């Protein structure tokens, strides 16, 4: 299957096509084989390589800070994630986290904050992280307990964050904490916390099925100058949701990249595996499985790039982004599972491409809004518009 076929769709212009093809060629030459046992070192190297290659520019906003454009363009982020995920899940992770981790600064930072962080993020010289989740506040973000009390021109952070991607290797964390301007979601603020700030410690490194840097953070009397607050006090929840709104569709794109790779691998194996006097692909049952996989890939691509295109037109994409994430992540899990089946025993051998994909896809159905959360969003949007 041609991984560039969709670049002719009306969602894209000529620059998108050039960008995706150039990144594909670069990834094939530079990151395809980055799968070492030291995941921290791999990740640092990937961020640096992406930065030096100029590929992180779409992940931040503001040309004067090294961004590709003055506002983040969803289609470019999605094309980058789809392409990188097809080659290497950790490269996609490295790209995505530079964007998600600095997204709040791109969207709502002061010119000083942008100048201090974004150019280093784009060059791959500073690793970014986004610290929202807590042990008791995952899907229910507004239940967060990590608190920041203002004393003079500082905020003092106390509490915990968990599941923080890049935790342990990040140079800075965008941390959301309860500041109490109002009850619930309206009493949360966002702060940029440099990794070497006294009072911030990496309390635990967390190993997951598709290894990447992940940690629980602990804040004890951690003093942050108020000049490091992003936006006004009490605006943190809104800033977090705006950031996730930009990046949610890109999770669908990463899942699409994983699914495309799985289909590619399955086609290769089915047409070369000799059995019963022919090859596996001769059998109609295999063809049916491949057909289902290909149709899922195409429908995920349509939903993903429809949401990305609509967002780039300035439209609200609450329903469309939720549909894209739901369908692309759940669909990719099915496609990858079918690819493992095509490979037989070889499909479950450690570090085979389809075995890696099988582990890599799983968390995408949970983070940035689990599948059930996306279903609830879509249901709510449908009912909102129902006035029979
Ligand atoms: C690999 C990985 C990386 C992550 N990186 C980051 C990061 O960088 N920064 C960050 O802040 N967070 C990060 N997270 C956290 C992630 O966003 C949370 O795991 C996610 O929001 C779910 O929260 P939870 O794990 O506490 O699950 P819970 O909130 O306990 O939910 C458990 C399950 O309940 C179900 N569920 C949830 N809501 C409903 C509902 N309303 N109705 C029915 N069922 C429901 C879903 O199936 C969900 O999976 C990461 C998580 C993972 C796994």
PDB file of N, CA and C and ligand atoms in Angstrom, residues 97 100 130-135 137-140 162-166 208 212 214 363 365-373 376, ligand 1:
ATOM      1  N   UNK A  97       5.802  14.784  22.408  1.00  0.00           N
ATOM      2  CA  UNK A  97       5.999  15.384  23.734  1.00  0.00           C
ATOM      3  C   UNK A  97       6.636  16.767  23.662  1.00  0.00           C
ATOM      4  N   UNK A 100       3.361  18.679  22.973  1.00  0.00           N
ATOM      5  CA  UNK A 100       2.417  18.691  24.101  1.00  0.00           C
ATOM      6  C   UNK A 100       3.032  19.393  25.311  1.00  0.00           C
ATOM      7  N   UNK A 130       4.487  17.523  30.111  1.00  0.00           N
ATOM      8  CA  UNK A 130       3.156  18.069  30.406  1.00  0.00           C
ATOM      9  C   UNK A 130       2.647  17.332  31.637  1.00  0.00           C
ATOM     10  N   UNK A 131       2.507  18.034  32.771  1.00  0.00           N
ATOM     11  CA  UNK A 131       2.193  17.348  34.028  1.00  0.00           C
ATOM     12  C   UNK A 131       0.813  17.736  34.542  1.00  0.00           C
ATOM     13  N   UNK A 132      -0.171  16.930  34.139  1.00  0.00           N
ATOM     14  CA  UNK A 132      -1.563  17.195  34.511  1.00  0.00           C
ATOM     15  C   UNK A 132      -2.100  16.090  35.441  1.00  0.00           C
ATOM     16  N   UNK A 133      -1.872  14.819  35.078  1.00  0.00           N
ATOM     17  CA  UNK A 133      -2.502  13.706  35.797  1.00  0.00           C
ATOM     18  C   UNK A 133      -1.919  13.519  37.198  1.00  0.00           C
ATOM     19  N   UNK A 134      -2.765  13.002  38.075  1.00  0.00           N
ATOM     20  CA  UNK A 134      -2.353  12.681  39.448  1.00  0.00           C
ATOM     21  C   UNK A 134      -2.888  11.303  39.813  1.00  0.00           C
ATOM     22  N   UNK A 135      -2.367  10.727  40.902  1.00  0.00           N
ATOM     23  CA  UNK A 135      -2.856   9.393  41.277  1.00  0.00           C
ATOM     24  C   UNK A 135      -4.384   9.356  41.421  1.00  0.00           C
ATOM     25  N   UNK A 137      -6.469  11.747  40.082  1.00  0.00           N
ATOM     26  CA  UNK A 137      -7.094  12.616  39.078  1.00  0.00           C
ATOM     27  C   UNK A 137      -6.536  12.292  37.699  1.00  0.00           C
ATOM     28  N   UNK A 138      -7.167  11.310  37.044  1.00  0.00           N
ATOM     29  CA  UNK A 138      -6.771  10.937  35.685  1.00  0.00           C
ATOM     30  C   UNK A 138      -7.832  11.412  34.724  1.00  0.00           C
ATOM     31  N   UNK A 139      -8.821  10.556  34.464  1.00  0.00           N
ATOM     32  CA  UNK A 139      -9.939  10.968  33.595  1.00  0.00           C
ATOM     33  C   UNK A 139     -10.656  12.165  34.219  1.00  0.00           C
ATOM     34  N   UNK A 140     -10.758  12.166  35.544  1.00  0.00           N
ATOM     35  CA  UNK A 140     -11.425  13.261  36.260  1.00  0.00           C
ATOM     36  C   UNK A 140     -10.370  14.306  36.652  1.00  0.00           C
ATOM     37  N   UNK A 162       1.482  12.145  38.280  1.00  0.00           N
ATOM     38  CA  UNK A 162       1.940  10.817  37.861  1.00  0.00           C
ATOM     39  C   UNK A 162       1.662  10.568  36.382  1.00  0.00           C
ATOM     40  N   UNK A 163       2.246   9.507  35.860  1.00  0.00           N
ATOM     41  CA  UNK A 163       2.180   9.150  34.434  1.00  0.00           C
ATOM     42  C   UNK A 163       2.779  10.244  33.574  1.00  0.00           C
ATOM     43  N   UNK A 164       3.812  10.926  34.053  1.00  0.00           N
ATOM     44  CA  UNK A 164       4.319  12.068  33.300  1.00  0.00           C
ATOM     45  C   UNK A 164       5.377  11.612  32.288  1.00  0.00           C
ATOM     46  N   UNK A 165       4.986  11.684  31.028  1.00  0.00           N
ATOM     47  CA  UNK A 165       5.893  11.298  29.946  1.00  0.00           C
ATOM     48  C   UNK A 165       7.078  12.258  29.921  1.00  0.00           C
ATOM     49  N   UNK A 166       8.245  11.723  29.678  1.00  0.00           N
ATOM     50  CA  UNK A 166       9.524  12.445  29.743  1.00  0.00           C
ATOM     51  C   UNK A 166       9.931  12.744  31.188  1.00  0.00           C
ATOM     52  N   UNK A 208       6.594   0.709  31.542  1.00  0.00           N
ATOM     53  CA  UNK A 208       5.342   0.370  30.844  1.00  0.00           C
ATOM     54  C   UNK A 208       5.619  -0.587  29.691  1.00  0.00           C
ATOM     55  N   UNK A 212       9.016   3.944  27.523  1.00  0.00           N
ATOM     56  CA  UNK A 212       9.435   5.316  27.251  1.00  0.00           C
ATOM     57  C   UNK A 212       9.574   6.013  28.592  1.00  0.00           C
ATOM     58  N   UNK A 214       8.909   7.740  31.789  1.00  0.00           N
ATOM     59  CA  UNK A 214       7.619   7.983  32.448  1.00  0.00           C
ATOM     60  C   UNK A 214       7.880   8.028  33.949  1.00  0.00           C
ATOM     61  N   UNK A 363      -1.462   2.008  24.952  1.00  0.00           N
ATOM     62  CA  UNK A 363      -1.687   3.177  25.814  1.00  0.00           C
ATOM     63  C   UNK A 363      -2.471   4.284  25.103  1.00  0.00           C
ATOM     64  N   UNK A 365      -5.173   4.121  23.653  1.00  0.00           N
ATOM     65  CA  UNK A 365      -6.618   4.009  23.929  1.00  0.00           C
ATOM     66  C   UNK A 365      -6.958   4.524  25.326  1.00  0.00           C
ATOM     67  N   UNK A 366      -5.907   4.897  26.091  1.00  0.00           N
ATOM     68  CA  UNK A 366      -6.117   5.345  27.470  1.00  0.00           C
ATOM     69  C   UNK A 366      -5.784   6.826  27.643  1.00  0.00           C
ATOM     70  N   UNK A 367      -4.615   7.259  27.107  1.00  0.00           N
ATOM     71  CA  UNK A 367      -4.224   8.639  27.443  1.00  0.00           C
ATOM     72  C   UNK A 367      -4.871   9.685  26.536  1.00  0.00           C
ATOM     73  N   UNK A 368      -4.802  10.921  27.021  1.00  0.00           N
ATOM     74  CA  UNK A 368      -5.467  12.077  26.382  1.00  0.00           C
ATOM     75  C   UNK A 368      -6.962  11.804  26.146  1.00  0.00           C
ATOM     76  N   UNK A 369      -7.574  11.189  27.157  1.00  0.00           N
ATOM     77  CA  UNK A 369      -9.005  10.872  27.086  1.00  0.00           C
ATOM     78  C   UNK A 369      -9.193   9.436  26.637  1.00  0.00           C
ATOM     79  N   UNK A 370      -9.530   8.539  27.592  1.00  0.00           N
ATOM     80  CA  UNK A 370      -9.725   7.125  27.263  1.00  0.00           C
ATOM     81  C   UNK A 370     -10.892   6.979  26.284  1.00  0.00           C
ATOM     82  N   UNK A 371     -10.966   5.814  25.670  1.00  0.00           N
ATOM     83  CA  UNK A 371     -12.031   5.524  24.696  1.00  0.00           C
ATOM     84  C   UNK A 371     -13.415   5.877  25.250  1.00  0.00           C
ATOM     85  N   UNK A 372     -13.665   5.497  26.499  1.00  0.00           N
ATOM     86  CA  UNK A 372     -14.991   5.760  27.083  1.00  0.00           C
ATOM     87  C   UNK A 372     -15.253   7.264  27.179  1.00  0.00           C
ATOM     88  N   UNK A 373     -14.209   8.017  27.468  1.00  0.00           N
ATOM     89  CA  UNK A 373     -14.361   9.475  27.557  1.00  0.00           C
ATOM     90  C   UNK A 373     -14.712  10.038  26.169  1.00  0.00           C
ATOM     91  N   UNK A 376     -18.309   9.349  25.486  1.00  0.00           N
ATOM     92  CA  UNK A 376     -19.191  10.274  26.218  1.00  0.00           C
ATOM     93  C   UNK A 376     -19.235  11.640  25.536  1.00  0.00           C
TER      94      UNK A 376
HETATM   95  C1  LIG B   1       1.782   5.718  28.700  1.00  0.00           C
HETATM   96  C2  LIG B   1       1.072   6.874  29.329  1.00  0.00           C
HETATM   97  C3  LIG B   1       1.584   8.159  29.195  1.00  0.00           C
HETATM   98  C4  LIG B   1       0.952   9.245  29.820  1.00  0.00           C
HETATM   99  N1  LIG B   1       1.506  10.501  29.730  1.00  0.00           N
HETATM  100  C5  LIG B   1       0.941  11.521  30.430  1.00  0.00           C
HETATM  101  C6  LIG B   1       1.561  12.823  30.453  1.00  0.00           C
HETATM  102  O1  LIG B   1       2.585  13.057  29.810  1.00  0.00           O
HETATM  103  N2  LIG B   1       0.997  13.801  31.217  1.00  0.00           N
HETATM  104  C7  LIG B   1      -0.140  13.582  31.948  1.00  0.00           C
HETATM  105  O2  LIG B   1      -0.597  14.518  32.606  1.00  0.00           O
HETATM  106  N3  LIG B   1      -0.752  12.366  31.939  1.00  0.00           N
HETATM  107  C8  LIG B   1      -0.246  11.343  31.203  1.00  0.00           C
HETATM  108  N4  LIG B   1      -0.847  10.102  31.204  1.00  0.00           N
HETATM  109  C9  LIG B   1      -2.030   9.887  32.034  1.00  0.00           C
HETATM  110  C10 LIG B   1      -3.282   9.647  31.239  1.00  0.00           C
HETATM  111  O3  LIG B   1      -3.765  10.839  30.689  1.00  0.00           O
HETATM  112  C11 LIG B   1      -4.278   8.971  32.200  1.00  0.00           C
HETATM  113  O4  LIG B   1      -3.797   7.652  32.382  1.00  0.00           O
HETATM  114  C12 LIG B   1      -5.680   8.970  31.649  1.00  0.00           C
HETATM  115  O5  LIG B   1      -6.228  10.255  31.693  1.00  0.00           O
HETATM  116  C13 LIG B   1      -6.586   8.021  32.454  1.00  0.00           C
HETATM  117  O6  LIG B   1      -6.473   8.311  33.811  1.00  0.00           O
HETATM  118  P1  LIG B   1      -6.205   7.107  34.851  1.00  0.00           P
HETATM  119  O7  LIG B   1      -5.030   6.338  34.373  1.00  0.00           O
HETATM  120  O8  LIG B   1      -6.155   7.701  36.213  1.00  0.00           O
HETATM  121  O9  LIG B   1      -7.459   6.166  34.695  1.00  0.00           O
HETATM  122  P2  LIG B   1      -8.880   6.399  35.396  1.00  0.00           P
HETATM  123  O10 LIG B   1      -9.259   7.824  35.344  1.00  0.00           O
HETATM  124  O11 LIG B   1      -8.876   5.686  36.686  1.00  0.00           O
HETATM  125  O12 LIG B   1      -9.793   5.611  34.366  1.00  0.00           O
HETATM  126  C14 LIG B   1      -9.730   4.172  34.251  1.00  0.00           C
HETATM  127  C15 LIG B   1     -10.617   3.743  33.129  1.00  0.00           C
HETATM  128  O13 LIG B   1     -11.955   4.083  33.421  1.00  0.00           O
HETATM  129  C16 LIG B   1     -12.659   4.257  32.213  1.00  0.00           C
HETATM  130  N5  LIG B   1     -13.405   5.510  32.311  1.00  0.00           N
HETATM  131  C17 LIG B   1     -12.930   6.748  32.514  1.00  0.00           C
HETATM  132  N6  LIG B   1     -13.930   7.649  32.575  1.00  0.00           N
HETATM  133  C18 LIG B   1     -15.081   6.931  32.404  1.00  0.00           C
HETATM  134  C19 LIG B   1     -16.462   7.269  32.374  1.00  0.00           C
HETATM  135  N7  LIG B   1     -16.848   8.535  32.539  1.00  0.00           N
HETATM  136  N8  LIG B   1     -17.383   6.285  32.189  1.00  0.00           N
HETATM  137  C20 LIG B   1     -16.979   4.994  32.040  1.00  0.00           C
HETATM  138  N9  LIG B   1     -15.690   4.611  32.047  1.00  0.00           N
HETATM  139  C21 LIG B   1     -14.750   5.558  32.230  1.00  0.00           C
HETATM  140  C22 LIG B   1     -11.636   4.229  31.063  1.00  0.00           C
HETATM  141  O14 LIG B   1     -11.655   2.961  30.436  1.00  0.00           O
HETATM  142  C23 LIG B   1     -10.335   4.418  31.790  1.00  0.00           C
HETATM  143  O15 LIG B   1      -9.261   3.817  31.103  1.00  0.00           O
HETATM  144  C24 LIG B   1      -0.240   9.018  30.550  1.00  0.00           C
HETATM  145  C25 LIG B   1      -0.753   7.727  30.659  1.00  0.00           C
HETATM  146  C26 LIG B   1      -0.116   6.670  30.067  1.00  0.00           C
HETATM  147  C27 LIG B   1      -0.704   5.286  30.207  1.00  0.00           C
END
